[in-house]
């Protein structure tokens, strides 16, 4: 029961698409079945028609053969009658009969018998051995008697029924007697008896054209075959026609068999025509089927393409909008709806002002749209930026790329626009700008710090000198005053000078303390150390480096192995070192006007000895900045790290010395070497965590 229900439900469960395919295929199957049935019927009918044609021809042939035999027999009777009348004496009769027998194969023997049926004369056919040699003529007497009795009764020719006569060669032949009573003036004179061979009747008396493709035979009513003549059997299909040959005293069946070539595919023109038409019909059907399959496939492809387009539209993050030439919105994709927060229904068909235009900018946008629609002026290819409003009123920046919408006839039907929400991009830009500013500020701070520290270092000595000169002067003045006091000379101004000198010494000391505290303050950064991954260091400087590299047309490459350990450093200061080295490298190449300037920044583990100051037992990373510039001339080398030494017009000459200070504060060391084939490599090491 359940099964039956399931089977009943199955078509209902099919999808509409499969259902229609199912219906279509069943219609096709029905059509093909009908056409096949029609064709089979047609071919069968044509075959039958052809068979009936053959059959009726055979009937006609049989009738022809029958009338041939009849008229020949009648002619023979007339010959015999004439023979008896014309040749009353025996020798003439004998000669004439012999001539007749030679001409008529169907006769095997002709006898002249008297009224008592005794043989007066006889002649056997010269064309064969005497027929009654083996059997003896007496054995056939009964048949002769019967035939002659019949003949006498009807006063005309009469035939006996046929009988078999065995021959000397072991074969035999079926013969039949004709008895012709001889009556003159109402008195019976005797009989003329002619013996017919049945097979020779068939062979001699039937037109040869009738026997070319047929087999002709005499049979008894029950079908027993008496004599046979005709073509050998060919093919399988047999057509038979039978007709009665009723002779006075004997009745036999004349039967004709005809064969048809067995596997005759096109028996006649009609069948051939029908077959050809059938083939044509089937071919048309096949072609139609193929065409339909192609259409189905095209339909399927189209459906797939549509589905793909829809999926693509739905998954796109770019907003798409189409407008007609009147400015009406004709299409929006899901991404656009999501961007502005309006549903497609709220947007489609809308004209200016669009619901996503901020009211304060609507006037400007309206003007822009009018220019586009009336003048047909295309917007810039790279797009333009604008501000849209979400449904909740919040504003966001968008990048709009607009292009004319051209249909397949090549006519413009509107405008197609793509929208990118660039708020996130803006945020990132803002962030990177802030970080750049921070880096630049730090760079300035670091330079100032270095300058302050150098200044303090440089100023400490003069200050100390001032202070000691002041102290010396005070001491001198004091001893002078003591001498004057003992001599009593005038030294009124001296205490004031001493006072002033003391003030100078005090101030010099104070300046020294201030400078020391500045120095200490600058050096205090040492403490702010943390583990930093080398990748992070490079990432931090890359925006600034690339900025300058773009300006100077330099290719910058970074190379570092994955999984390098973190280094312990003051992150900002080390970034500063890297930046300084990279900037120096780019500037050096810029001055030399190279064709393919490039900088390679590389980080790797420092092998074994990281340098003179590398503490043993510690791991080091080596940072290197290599350029392909002109290298460092000998005279510059001497003063490379000297503060305020520079070869550039706007240079400060502090970069390298700052770098060295920073690296050495970390316990590492900074060095340089020539690059191969040209340029310079600056290297420094930092301790691993
Ligand atoms: P600044 O960059 O302000 O001149 P630095 O101390 O950084 O000061 O550099 C000092 C000098 O060293 C530069 O003026 C330049 O002549 C030379 N120099 C620095 N780096 C390179 C380099 N990669 N290739 C050639 N010369 C360099």
PDB file of C-alpha atoms in Angstrom, residues 159-309:
ATOM      1  CA  UNK A 159      -8.737 -40.127 -72.214  1.00  0.00           C
ATOM      2  CA  UNK A 160      -7.829 -42.734 -69.671  1.00  0.00           C
ATOM      3  CA  UNK A 161      -6.685 -41.832 -66.205  1.00  0.00           C
ATOM      4  CA  UNK A 162      -2.922 -41.674 -65.943  1.00  0.00           C
ATOM      5  CA  UNK A 163      -0.792 -44.545 -64.771  1.00  0.00           C
ATOM      6  CA  UNK A 164       2.862 -45.196 -64.066  1.00  0.00           C
ATOM      7  CA  UNK A 165       5.035 -47.146 -66.463  1.00  0.00           C
ATOM      8  CA  UNK A 166       8.354 -48.372 -65.115  1.00  0.00           C
ATOM      9  CA  UNK A 167      11.268 -48.146 -67.534  1.00  0.00           C
ATOM     10  CA  UNK A 168      14.258 -50.287 -68.274  1.00  0.00           C
ATOM     11  CA  UNK A 169      16.675 -47.730 -66.825  1.00  0.00           C
ATOM     12  CA  UNK A 170      14.959 -48.032 -63.411  1.00  0.00           C
ATOM     13  CA  UNK A 171      13.052 -44.783 -63.729  1.00  0.00           C
ATOM     14  CA  UNK A 172       9.532 -44.542 -64.947  1.00  0.00           C
ATOM     15  CA  UNK A 173       7.026 -42.185 -66.436  1.00  0.00           C
ATOM     16  CA  UNK A 174       3.416 -41.295 -66.016  1.00  0.00           C
ATOM     17  CA  UNK A 175       1.368 -41.831 -69.132  1.00  0.00           C
ATOM     18  CA  UNK A 176      -2.217 -41.363 -70.212  1.00  0.00           C
ATOM     19  CA  UNK A 177      -4.072 -42.985 -73.107  1.00  0.00           C
ATOM     20  CA  UNK A 178      -6.099 -41.140 -75.751  1.00  0.00           C
ATOM     21  CA  UNK A 179      -8.579 -43.290 -77.599  1.00  0.00           C
ATOM     22  CA  UNK A 180     -10.084 -41.940 -80.812  1.00  0.00           C
ATOM     23  CA  UNK A 181     -12.841 -44.161 -82.225  1.00  0.00           C
ATOM     24  CA  UNK A 182     -12.850 -44.396 -86.054  1.00  0.00           C
ATOM     25  CA  UNK A 183     -16.403 -44.147 -87.263  1.00  0.00           C
ATOM     26  CA  UNK A 184     -17.356 -44.062 -90.928  1.00  0.00           C
ATOM     27  CA  UNK A 185     -20.961 -43.700 -91.866  1.00  0.00           C
ATOM     28  CA  UNK A 186     -22.091 -44.549 -88.346  1.00  0.00           C
ATOM     29  CA  UNK A 187     -20.056 -47.770 -88.275  1.00  0.00           C
ATOM     30  CA  UNK A 188     -17.125 -48.249 -85.923  1.00  0.00           C
ATOM     31  CA  UNK A 189     -14.054 -49.251 -87.892  1.00  0.00           C
ATOM     32  CA  UNK A 190     -11.483 -49.305 -85.169  1.00  0.00           C
ATOM     33  CA  UNK A 191      -9.603 -47.068 -82.733  1.00  0.00           C
ATOM     34  CA  UNK A 192      -6.593 -44.910 -82.791  1.00  0.00           C
ATOM     35  CA  UNK A 193      -4.841 -45.076 -79.442  1.00  0.00           C
ATOM     36  CA  UNK A 194      -2.174 -42.518 -78.613  1.00  0.00           C
ATOM     37  CA  UNK A 195      -0.174 -42.723 -75.413  1.00  0.00           C
ATOM     38  CA  UNK A 196       0.764 -39.382 -73.933  1.00  0.00           C
ATOM     39  CA  UNK A 197       3.677 -38.843 -71.597  1.00  0.00           C
ATOM     40  CA  UNK A 198       2.449 -36.325 -69.011  1.00  0.00           C
ATOM     41  CA  UNK A 199       5.829 -34.789 -68.389  1.00  0.00           C
ATOM     42  CA  UNK A 200       6.335 -34.300 -72.147  1.00  0.00           C
ATOM     43  CA  UNK A 201       2.934 -32.611 -72.323  1.00  0.00           C
ATOM     44  CA  UNK A 202       4.221 -30.125 -69.771  1.00  0.00           C
ATOM     45  CA  UNK A 203       7.530 -29.757 -71.510  1.00  0.00           C
ATOM     46  CA  UNK A 204       6.245 -29.492 -75.023  1.00  0.00           C
ATOM     47  CA  UNK A 205       2.811 -27.996 -74.967  1.00  0.00           C
ATOM     48  CA  UNK A 206       3.233 -25.166 -72.463  1.00  0.00           C
ATOM     49  CA  UNK A 207       4.746 -21.944 -73.748  1.00  0.00           C
ATOM     50  CA  UNK A 208       8.403 -21.786 -72.769  1.00  0.00           C
ATOM     51  CA  UNK A 209       8.074 -18.266 -71.331  1.00  0.00           C
ATOM     52  CA  UNK A 210       5.679 -19.631 -68.720  1.00  0.00           C
ATOM     53  CA  UNK A 211       8.190 -22.060 -67.364  1.00  0.00           C
ATOM     54  CA  UNK A 212      11.149 -19.822 -67.023  1.00  0.00           C
ATOM     55  CA  UNK A 213      10.526 -18.959 -63.415  1.00  0.00           C
ATOM     56  CA  UNK A 214       7.888 -21.459 -62.494  1.00  0.00           C
ATOM     57  CA  UNK A 215       7.554 -25.101 -61.815  1.00  0.00           C
ATOM     58  CA  UNK A 216       4.588 -26.684 -63.509  1.00  0.00           C
ATOM     59  CA  UNK A 217       3.160 -30.043 -62.590  1.00  0.00           C
ATOM     60  CA  UNK A 218       0.188 -32.331 -62.943  1.00  0.00           C
ATOM     61  CA  UNK A 219      -1.215 -33.618 -59.687  1.00  0.00           C
ATOM     62  CA  UNK A 220      -4.133 -35.694 -58.667  1.00  0.00           C
ATOM     63  CA  UNK A 221      -6.958 -34.130 -56.733  1.00  0.00           C
ATOM     64  CA  UNK A 222      -5.336 -35.276 -53.489  1.00  0.00           C
ATOM     65  CA  UNK A 223      -2.108 -33.534 -54.376  1.00  0.00           C
ATOM     66  CA  UNK A 224      -0.107 -36.583 -55.512  1.00  0.00           C
ATOM     67  CA  UNK A 225       2.331 -35.334 -58.061  1.00  0.00           C
ATOM     68  CA  UNK A 226       2.127 -37.090 -61.409  1.00  0.00           C
ATOM     69  CA  UNK A 227       4.527 -35.202 -63.620  1.00  0.00           C
ATOM     70  CA  UNK A 228       6.762 -32.240 -63.136  1.00  0.00           C
ATOM     71  CA  UNK A 229       8.526 -29.750 -65.310  1.00  0.00           C
ATOM     72  CA  UNK A 230      10.085 -26.390 -64.829  1.00  0.00           C
ATOM     73  CA  UNK A 231      12.714 -24.250 -63.326  1.00  0.00           C
ATOM     74  CA  UNK A 232      14.721 -25.359 -60.372  1.00  0.00           C
ATOM     75  CA  UNK A 233      13.597 -24.088 -56.994  1.00  0.00           C
ATOM     76  CA  UNK A 234      14.971 -20.666 -55.979  1.00  0.00           C
ATOM     77  CA  UNK A 235      14.323 -18.548 -52.923  1.00  0.00           C
ATOM     78  CA  UNK A 236      12.000 -19.449 -50.123  1.00  0.00           C
ATOM     79  CA  UNK A 237       8.640 -17.899 -50.619  1.00  0.00           C
ATOM     80  CA  UNK A 238       6.332 -20.131 -52.674  1.00  0.00           C
ATOM     81  CA  UNK A 239       3.304 -18.969 -54.614  1.00  0.00           C
ATOM     82  CA  UNK A 240       1.004 -21.698 -55.842  1.00  0.00           C
ATOM     83  CA  UNK A 241      -1.835 -21.727 -58.299  1.00  0.00           C
ATOM     84  CA  UNK A 242      -3.913 -24.766 -59.225  1.00  0.00           C
ATOM     85  CA  UNK A 243      -6.467 -25.197 -61.962  1.00  0.00           C
ATOM     86  CA  UNK A 244      -8.381 -28.237 -63.195  1.00  0.00           C
ATOM     87  CA  UNK A 245      -7.663 -29.768 -66.555  1.00  0.00           C
ATOM     88  CA  UNK A 246     -10.770 -31.777 -67.239  1.00  0.00           C
ATOM     89  CA  UNK A 247     -10.446 -33.949 -70.295  1.00  0.00           C
ATOM     90  CA  UNK A 248     -13.134 -36.334 -71.400  1.00  0.00           C
ATOM     91  CA  UNK A 249     -12.542 -39.344 -69.179  1.00  0.00           C
ATOM     92  CA  UNK A 250      -9.798 -37.848 -67.082  1.00  0.00           C
ATOM     93  CA  UNK A 251      -9.462 -34.890 -64.774  1.00  0.00           C
ATOM     94  CA  UNK A 252      -6.137 -33.664 -63.446  1.00  0.00           C
ATOM     95  CA  UNK A 253      -4.929 -30.615 -61.566  1.00  0.00           C
ATOM     96  CA  UNK A 254      -2.446 -28.339 -63.254  1.00  0.00           C
ATOM     97  CA  UNK A 255      -0.345 -26.757 -60.574  1.00  0.00           C
ATOM     98  CA  UNK A 256       2.140 -23.952 -60.879  1.00  0.00           C
ATOM     99  CA  UNK A 257       4.655 -23.014 -58.208  1.00  0.00           C
ATOM    100  CA  UNK A 258       6.603 -19.826 -58.299  1.00  0.00           C
ATOM    101  CA  UNK A 259       9.380 -18.627 -56.013  1.00  0.00           C
ATOM    102  CA  UNK A 260      10.292 -15.223 -54.902  1.00  0.00           C
ATOM    103  CA  UNK A 261      13.883 -14.179 -54.190  1.00  0.00           C
ATOM    104  CA  UNK A 262      14.127 -14.671 -50.451  1.00  0.00           C
ATOM    105  CA  UNK A 263      15.594 -11.556 -48.875  1.00  0.00           C
ATOM    106  CA  UNK A 264      14.308  -9.103 -51.389  1.00  0.00           C
ATOM    107  CA  UNK A 265      14.447  -5.776 -49.548  1.00  0.00           C
ATOM    108  CA  UNK A 266      12.823  -3.711 -52.260  1.00  0.00           C
ATOM    109  CA  UNK A 267      10.513  -6.133 -54.061  1.00  0.00           C
ATOM    110  CA  UNK A 268       9.067  -3.457 -56.244  1.00  0.00           C
ATOM    111  CA  UNK A 269       8.934   0.233 -56.858  1.00  0.00           C
ATOM    112  CA  UNK A 270       6.085   0.809 -54.433  1.00  0.00           C
ATOM    113  CA  UNK A 271       7.815  -0.843 -51.546  1.00  0.00           C
ATOM    114  CA  UNK A 272      11.026   0.911 -52.455  1.00  0.00           C
ATOM    115  CA  UNK A 273       9.197   4.221 -52.536  1.00  0.00           C
ATOM    116  CA  UNK A 274       7.517   3.614 -49.214  1.00  0.00           C
ATOM    117  CA  UNK A 275      10.805   2.517 -47.699  1.00  0.00           C
ATOM    118  CA  UNK A 276      12.592   5.552 -49.056  1.00  0.00           C
ATOM    119  CA  UNK A 277       9.873   7.807 -47.693  1.00  0.00           C
ATOM    120  CA  UNK A 278      10.072   6.035 -44.358  1.00  0.00           C
ATOM    121  CA  UNK A 279      13.807   6.573 -44.233  1.00  0.00           C
ATOM    122  CA  UNK A 280      13.307  10.218 -45.103  1.00  0.00           C
ATOM    123  CA  UNK A 281      10.656  10.545 -42.400  1.00  0.00           C
ATOM    124  CA  UNK A 282      12.860   8.877 -39.821  1.00  0.00           C
ATOM    125  CA  UNK A 283      15.784  11.087 -40.819  1.00  0.00           C
ATOM    126  CA  UNK A 284      13.605  14.174 -40.427  1.00  0.00           C
ATOM    127  CA  UNK A 285      12.538  12.889 -37.030  1.00  0.00           C
ATOM    128  CA  UNK A 286      16.142  12.312 -36.024  1.00  0.00           C
ATOM    129  CA  UNK A 287      17.104  15.778 -37.248  1.00  0.00           C
ATOM    130  CA  UNK A 288      14.179  17.281 -35.362  1.00  0.00           C
ATOM    131  CA  UNK A 289      15.228  15.382 -32.271  1.00  0.00           C
ATOM    132  CA  UNK A 290      18.786  16.634 -32.634  1.00  0.00           C
ATOM    133  CA  UNK A 291      17.576  20.169 -33.145  1.00  0.00           C
ATOM    134  CA  UNK A 292      15.428  19.892 -30.061  1.00  0.00           C
ATOM    135  CA  UNK A 293      18.314  18.556 -28.043  1.00  0.00           C
ATOM    136  CA  UNK A 294      20.429  21.467 -29.203  1.00  0.00           C
ATOM    137  CA  UNK A 295      17.699  23.881 -28.241  1.00  0.00           C
ATOM    138  CA  UNK A 296      17.344  22.234 -24.858  1.00  0.00           C
ATOM    139  CA  UNK A 297      21.067  22.504 -24.324  1.00  0.00           C
ATOM    140  CA  UNK A 298      21.030  26.164 -25.357  1.00  0.00           C
ATOM    141  CA  UNK A 299      18.122  26.744 -22.988  1.00  0.00           C
ATOM    142  CA  UNK A 300      20.042  25.031 -20.220  1.00  0.00           C
ATOM    143  CA  UNK A 301      23.177  27.071 -20.963  1.00  0.00           C
ATOM    144  CA  UNK A 302      21.139  30.237 -20.946  1.00  0.00           C
ATOM    145  CA  UNK A 303      19.568  29.323 -17.619  1.00  0.00           C
ATOM    146  CA  UNK A 304      23.011  28.539 -16.211  1.00  0.00           C
ATOM    147  CA  UNK A 305      24.405  31.804 -17.537  1.00  0.00           C
ATOM    148  CA  UNK A 306      21.504  33.709 -16.015  1.00  0.00           C
ATOM    149  CA  UNK A 307      21.945  31.926 -12.697  1.00  0.00           C
ATOM    150  CA  UNK A 308      25.666  32.664 -12.809  1.00  0.00           C
ATOM    151  CA  UNK A 309      24.998  36.327 -13.576  1.00  0.00           C
TER     152      UNK A 309
END
